[in-house]
Amino acid sequence: MFAISLGDDGAELRPLEPWQAEEFLTHMDRGREFIGQHIGLPDVVADLDSARAYLTSYAEKAATDTGRIYGIWTDGTLVGGVLFRTFDAVGGTAEAGCWLEPSAAGKGLITRACRVIIDWAIEERGIHRVEWYASTKNEPSIAVARRLGMTQEGVVRENYLYRGHRSDTAIWAVLAPEWRAAKAS
């Protein structure tokens, strides 16, 4: 399996695979409340079977070229991840996303990991548009979108029913020419 360094602090980006379901569940248990503030991932990954099923669904997406999932490890411990929730190589669009447990927050890990996967998608796979969806209340996620050079294109009002409450979703995106121009400067 490959690992990509995310910087001098020893953080690594690696594929997250079904055989790692127990480690994934342990990680989710450590960050369940924090991660679940804005996204439903902790509700989906509730036990070992559901953790394995979730990772298997992404293994199937990788096999059909429709999605990818990667973990972020620091000091050998899984602390978060990034993914392409959707990936359409023919249409040239992908939706990136992330999660992180509280012990790893504020260290730039998500931004660094997203730069790696977005650069791969644009430069290696020919993706033209990478989207980012975030609750308008999820300031850390919005900050990542900004650091990635994305543009907020709009807000879909009250579209996301989560734990009994409706929230607005901000849609951010970066286009391949914008990505390349930002890298060059």
Coordinates of N, CA and C in Angstrom, one line a residue, residues 50-136:
S50 N -21.0 -2.1 10.1 CA -21.3 -0.9 9.3 C -20.0 -0.2 8.8
A51 N -19.0 -0.2 9.7 CA -17.7 0.3 9.3 C -17.2 -0.4 8.1
R52 N -17.2 -1.7 8.1 CA -16.8 -2.6 7.0 C -17.6 -2.3 5.8
A53 N -18.9 -2.2 5.9 CA -19.8 -1.9 4.8 C -19.5 -0.6 4.1
Y54 N -19.2 0.4 5.0 CA -18.9 1.7 4.4 C -17.6 1.7 3.6
L55 N -16.6 1.1 4.2 CA -15.3 1.0 3.5 C -15.4 0.1 2.2
T56 N -16.3 -0.9 2.3 CA -16.5 -1.8 1.1 C -17.2 -1.0 0.0
S57 N -18.1 -0.1 0.4 CA -18.8 0.7 -0.6 C -17.8 1.6 -1.4
Y58 N -16.8 2.1 -0.6 CA -15.8 2.9 -1.3 C -14.8 2.1 -2.1
A59 N -14.5 0.9 -1.7 CA -13.7 0.0 -2.5 C -14.4 -0.3 -3.8
E60 N -15.7 -0.5 -3.7 CA -16.5 -0.7 -5.0 C -16.5 0.5 -5.8
K61 N -16.6 1.7 -5.2 CA -16.6 3.0 -6.0 C -15.2 3.1 -6.6
A62 N -14.1 2.8 -5.9 CA -12.8 2.8 -6.5 C -12.7 1.9 -7.7
A63 N -13.3 0.7 -7.6 CA -13.2 -0.3 -8.6 C -14.0 0.1 -9.9
T64 N -15.0 0.9 -9.7 CA -15.8 1.4 -10.8 C -15.5 2.8 -11.2
D65 N -14.5 3.4 -10.5 CA -14.0 4.7 -10.8 C -15.1 5.8 -10.6
T66 N -15.8 5.6 -9.5 CA -16.9 6.6 -9.1 C -16.7 7.2 -7.7
G67 N -15.6 6.9 -7.1 CA -15.3 7.5 -5.8 C -14.0 7.0 -5.2
R68 N -13.5 7.6 -4.2 CA -12.3 7.2 -3.5 C -12.4 7.6 -2.0
I69 N -11.6 6.9 -1.2 CA -11.6 7.3 0.2 C -10.1 7.1 0.7
Y70 N -9.6 8.0 1.5 CA -8.3 8.0 2.0 C -8.3 8.4 3.5
G71 N -7.4 7.7 4.3 CA -7.3 8.1 5.7 C -6.1 9.0 5.9
I72 N -6.1 9.7 6.9 CA -5.0 10.5 7.4 C -4.5 9.9 8.7
W73 N -3.2 9.6 8.7 CA -2.6 9.0 9.9 C -1.5 10.0 10.4
T74 N -1.5 10.1 11.7 CA -0.4 10.8 12.4 C 0.2 9.9 13.5
D75 N 1.5 9.7 13.5 CA 2.1 8.8 14.4 C 1.5 7.4 14.4
G76 N 1.1 7.0 13.2 CA 0.6 5.6 13.1 C -0.9 5.5 13.5
T77 N -1.6 6.6 13.8 CA -3.0 6.5 14.3 C -3.8 7.2 13.2
L78 N -4.9 6.5 12.8 CA -5.9 7.1 11.9 C -6.6 8.3 12.7
V79 N -6.6 9.5 12.1 CA -7.2 10.6 12.8 C -8.2 11.4 11.9
G80 N -8.4 11.0 10.7 CA -9.3 11.6 9.8 C -9.2 11.1 8.4
G81 N -9.9 11.8 7.5 CA -9.9 11.3 6.1 C -10.4 12.3 5.1
V82 N -10.1 12.0 3.9 CA -10.7 12.8 2.8 C -11.2 11.8 1.8
L83 N -12.1 12.3 0.9 CA -12.7 11.4 0.0 C -13.2 12.1 -1.3
F84 N -13.4 11.4 -2.3 CA -14.2 11.8 -3.4 C -15.5 11.1 -3.3
R85 N -16.6 11.8 -2.7 CA -17.9 11.2 -2.5 C -18.4 10.8 -3.9
T86 N -18.2 11.6 -4.9 CA -18.6 11.2 -6.3 C -17.4 11.5 -7.1
F87 N -17.2 10.8 -8.2 CA -16.1 11.0 -9.1 C -16.6 10.5 -10.5
D88 N -16.7 11.5 -11.4 CA -17.2 11.2 -12.8 C -16.1 11.6 -13.8
A89 N -15.2 10.6 -14.1 CA -14.1 10.9 -14.9 C -14.5 11.3 -16.4
V90 N -15.6 10.7 -16.8 CA -16.1 11.1 -18.2 C -16.6 12.5 -18.2
G91 N -17.4 12.9 -17.2 CA -18.0 14.2 -17.2 C -17.1 15.2 -16.6
G92 N -16.0 14.8 -16.0 CA -15.0 15.7 -15.5 C -15.3 16.4 -14.2
T93 N -16.2 15.8 -13.3 CA -16.6 16.4 -12.1 C -16.3 15.4 -10.9
A94 N -16.1 16.0 -9.8 CA -15.9 15.2 -8.5 C -16.3 16.1 -7.4
E95 N -16.8 15.4 -6.3 CA -17.1 16.1 -5.1 C -16.2 15.6 -4.0
A96 N -15.4 16.5 -3.4 CA -14.5 16.1 -2.3 C -15.2 16.4 -1.0
G97 N -14.7 15.7 0.0 CA -15.2 15.9 1.4 C -14.2 15.4 2.4
C98 N -14.5 15.6 3.7 CA -13.5 15.3 4.7 C -14.2 15.1 6.1
W99 N -13.4 14.6 7.0 CA -13.8 14.5 8.4 C -12.5 14.4 9.2
L100 N -12.6 14.7 10.5 CA -11.4 14.8 11.3 C -11.8 14.6 12.8
E101 N -11.0 13.9 13.5 CA -11.3 13.8 15.0 C -10.7 15.0 15.7
P102 N -11.2 15.4 16.9 CA -10.8 16.6 17.5 C -9.3 16.7 17.8
S103 N -8.6 15.6 18.1 CA -7.2 15.7 18.4 C -6.3 16.2 17.3
A104 N -6.8 16.1 16.1 CA -6.1 16.4 14.9 C -6.5 17.8 14.3
A105 N -7.5 18.4 14.9 CA -8.0 19.6 14.3 C -7.0 20.8 14.5
G106 N -7.1 21.7 13.5 CA -6.2 22.9 13.6 C -4.8 22.8 13.2
K107 N -4.5 21.7 12.5 CA -3.1 21.4 12.1 C -2.9 21.5 10.6
G108 N -4.0 21.8 9.9 CA -3.9 21.9 8.4 C -3.9 20.6 7.7
L109 N -4.2 19.5 8.4 CA -4.2 18.2 7.8 C -5.2 18.0 6.7
I110 N -6.4 18.5 6.8 CA -7.4 18.3 5.8 C -7.0 19.1 4.6
T111 N -6.6 20.4 4.8 CA -6.2 21.2 3.6 C -5.0 20.5 2.8
R112 N -4.0 20.0 3.6 CA -2.9 19.4 2.9 C -3.3 18.1 2.2
A113 N -4.2 17.3 2.8 CA -4.7 16.1 2.2 C -5.5 16.4 0.9
C114 N -6.4 17.4 1.1 CA -7.2 17.7 -0.1 C -6.4 18.3 -1.2
R115 N -5.4 19.0 -1.0 CA -4.5 19.4 -2.0 C -3.9 18.3 -2.8
V116 N -3.6 17.2 -2.1 CA -3.0 16.0 -2.8 C -4.1 15.4 -3.7
I117 N -5.3 15.1 -3.1 CA -6.2 14.4 -3.9 C -6.8 15.3 -5.1
I118 N -7.0 16.5 -4.8 CA -7.5 17.4 -5.9 C -6.5 17.5 -7.0
D119 N -5.2 17.7 -6.6 CA -4.2 17.8 -7.6 C -4.1 16.5 -8.5
W120 N -4.2 15.4 -7.8 CA -4.3 14.1 -8.6 C -5.5 14.0 -9.5
A121 N -6.6 14.4 -9.0 CA -7.9 14.4 -9.8 C -7.7 15.3 -11.1
I122 N -7.2 16.5 -10.9 CA -7.1 17.4 -12.0 C -6.0 17.0 -12.9
E123 N -4.8 16.8 -12.4 CA -3.6 16.6 -13.2 C -3.5 15.2 -13.8
E124 N -3.9 14.2 -13.0 CA -3.7 12.8 -13.5 C -5.0 12.3 -14.2
R125 N -6.1 12.7 -13.7 CA -7.4 12.1 -14.2 C -8.2 13.0 -15.1
G126 N -7.8 14.3 -15.2 CA -8.5 15.2 -16.1 C -9.8 15.7 -15.6
I127 N -10.0 15.7 -14.3 CA -11.2 16.3 -13.7 C -11.1 17.8 -13.9
H128 N -12.2 18.4 -14.4 CA -12.3 19.8 -14.7 C -12.9 20.6 -13.5
R129 N -13.7 20.0 -12.7 CA -14.4 20.7 -11.6 C -14.5 19.9 -10.4
V130 N -14.0 20.4 -9.3 CA -14.1 19.7 -8.0 C -15.0 20.5 -7.1
E131 N -16.0 19.9 -6.6 CA -17.0 20.6 -5.8 C -16.8 20.2 -4.3
W132 N -17.3 21.1 -3.4 CA -17.2 21.0 -2.0 C -18.5 21.5 -1.4
Y133 N -19.2 20.6 -0.7 CA -20.5 20.9 -0.1 C -20.3 21.0 1.4
A134 N -20.8 22.1 2.1 CA -20.6 22.3 3.5 C -21.8 23.0 4.1
S135 N -22.2 22.5 5.3 CA -23.2 23.3 6.0 C -22.7 24.7 6.2
T136 N -23.6 25.7 6.1 CA -23.2 27.1 6.2 C -22.8 27.3 7.7

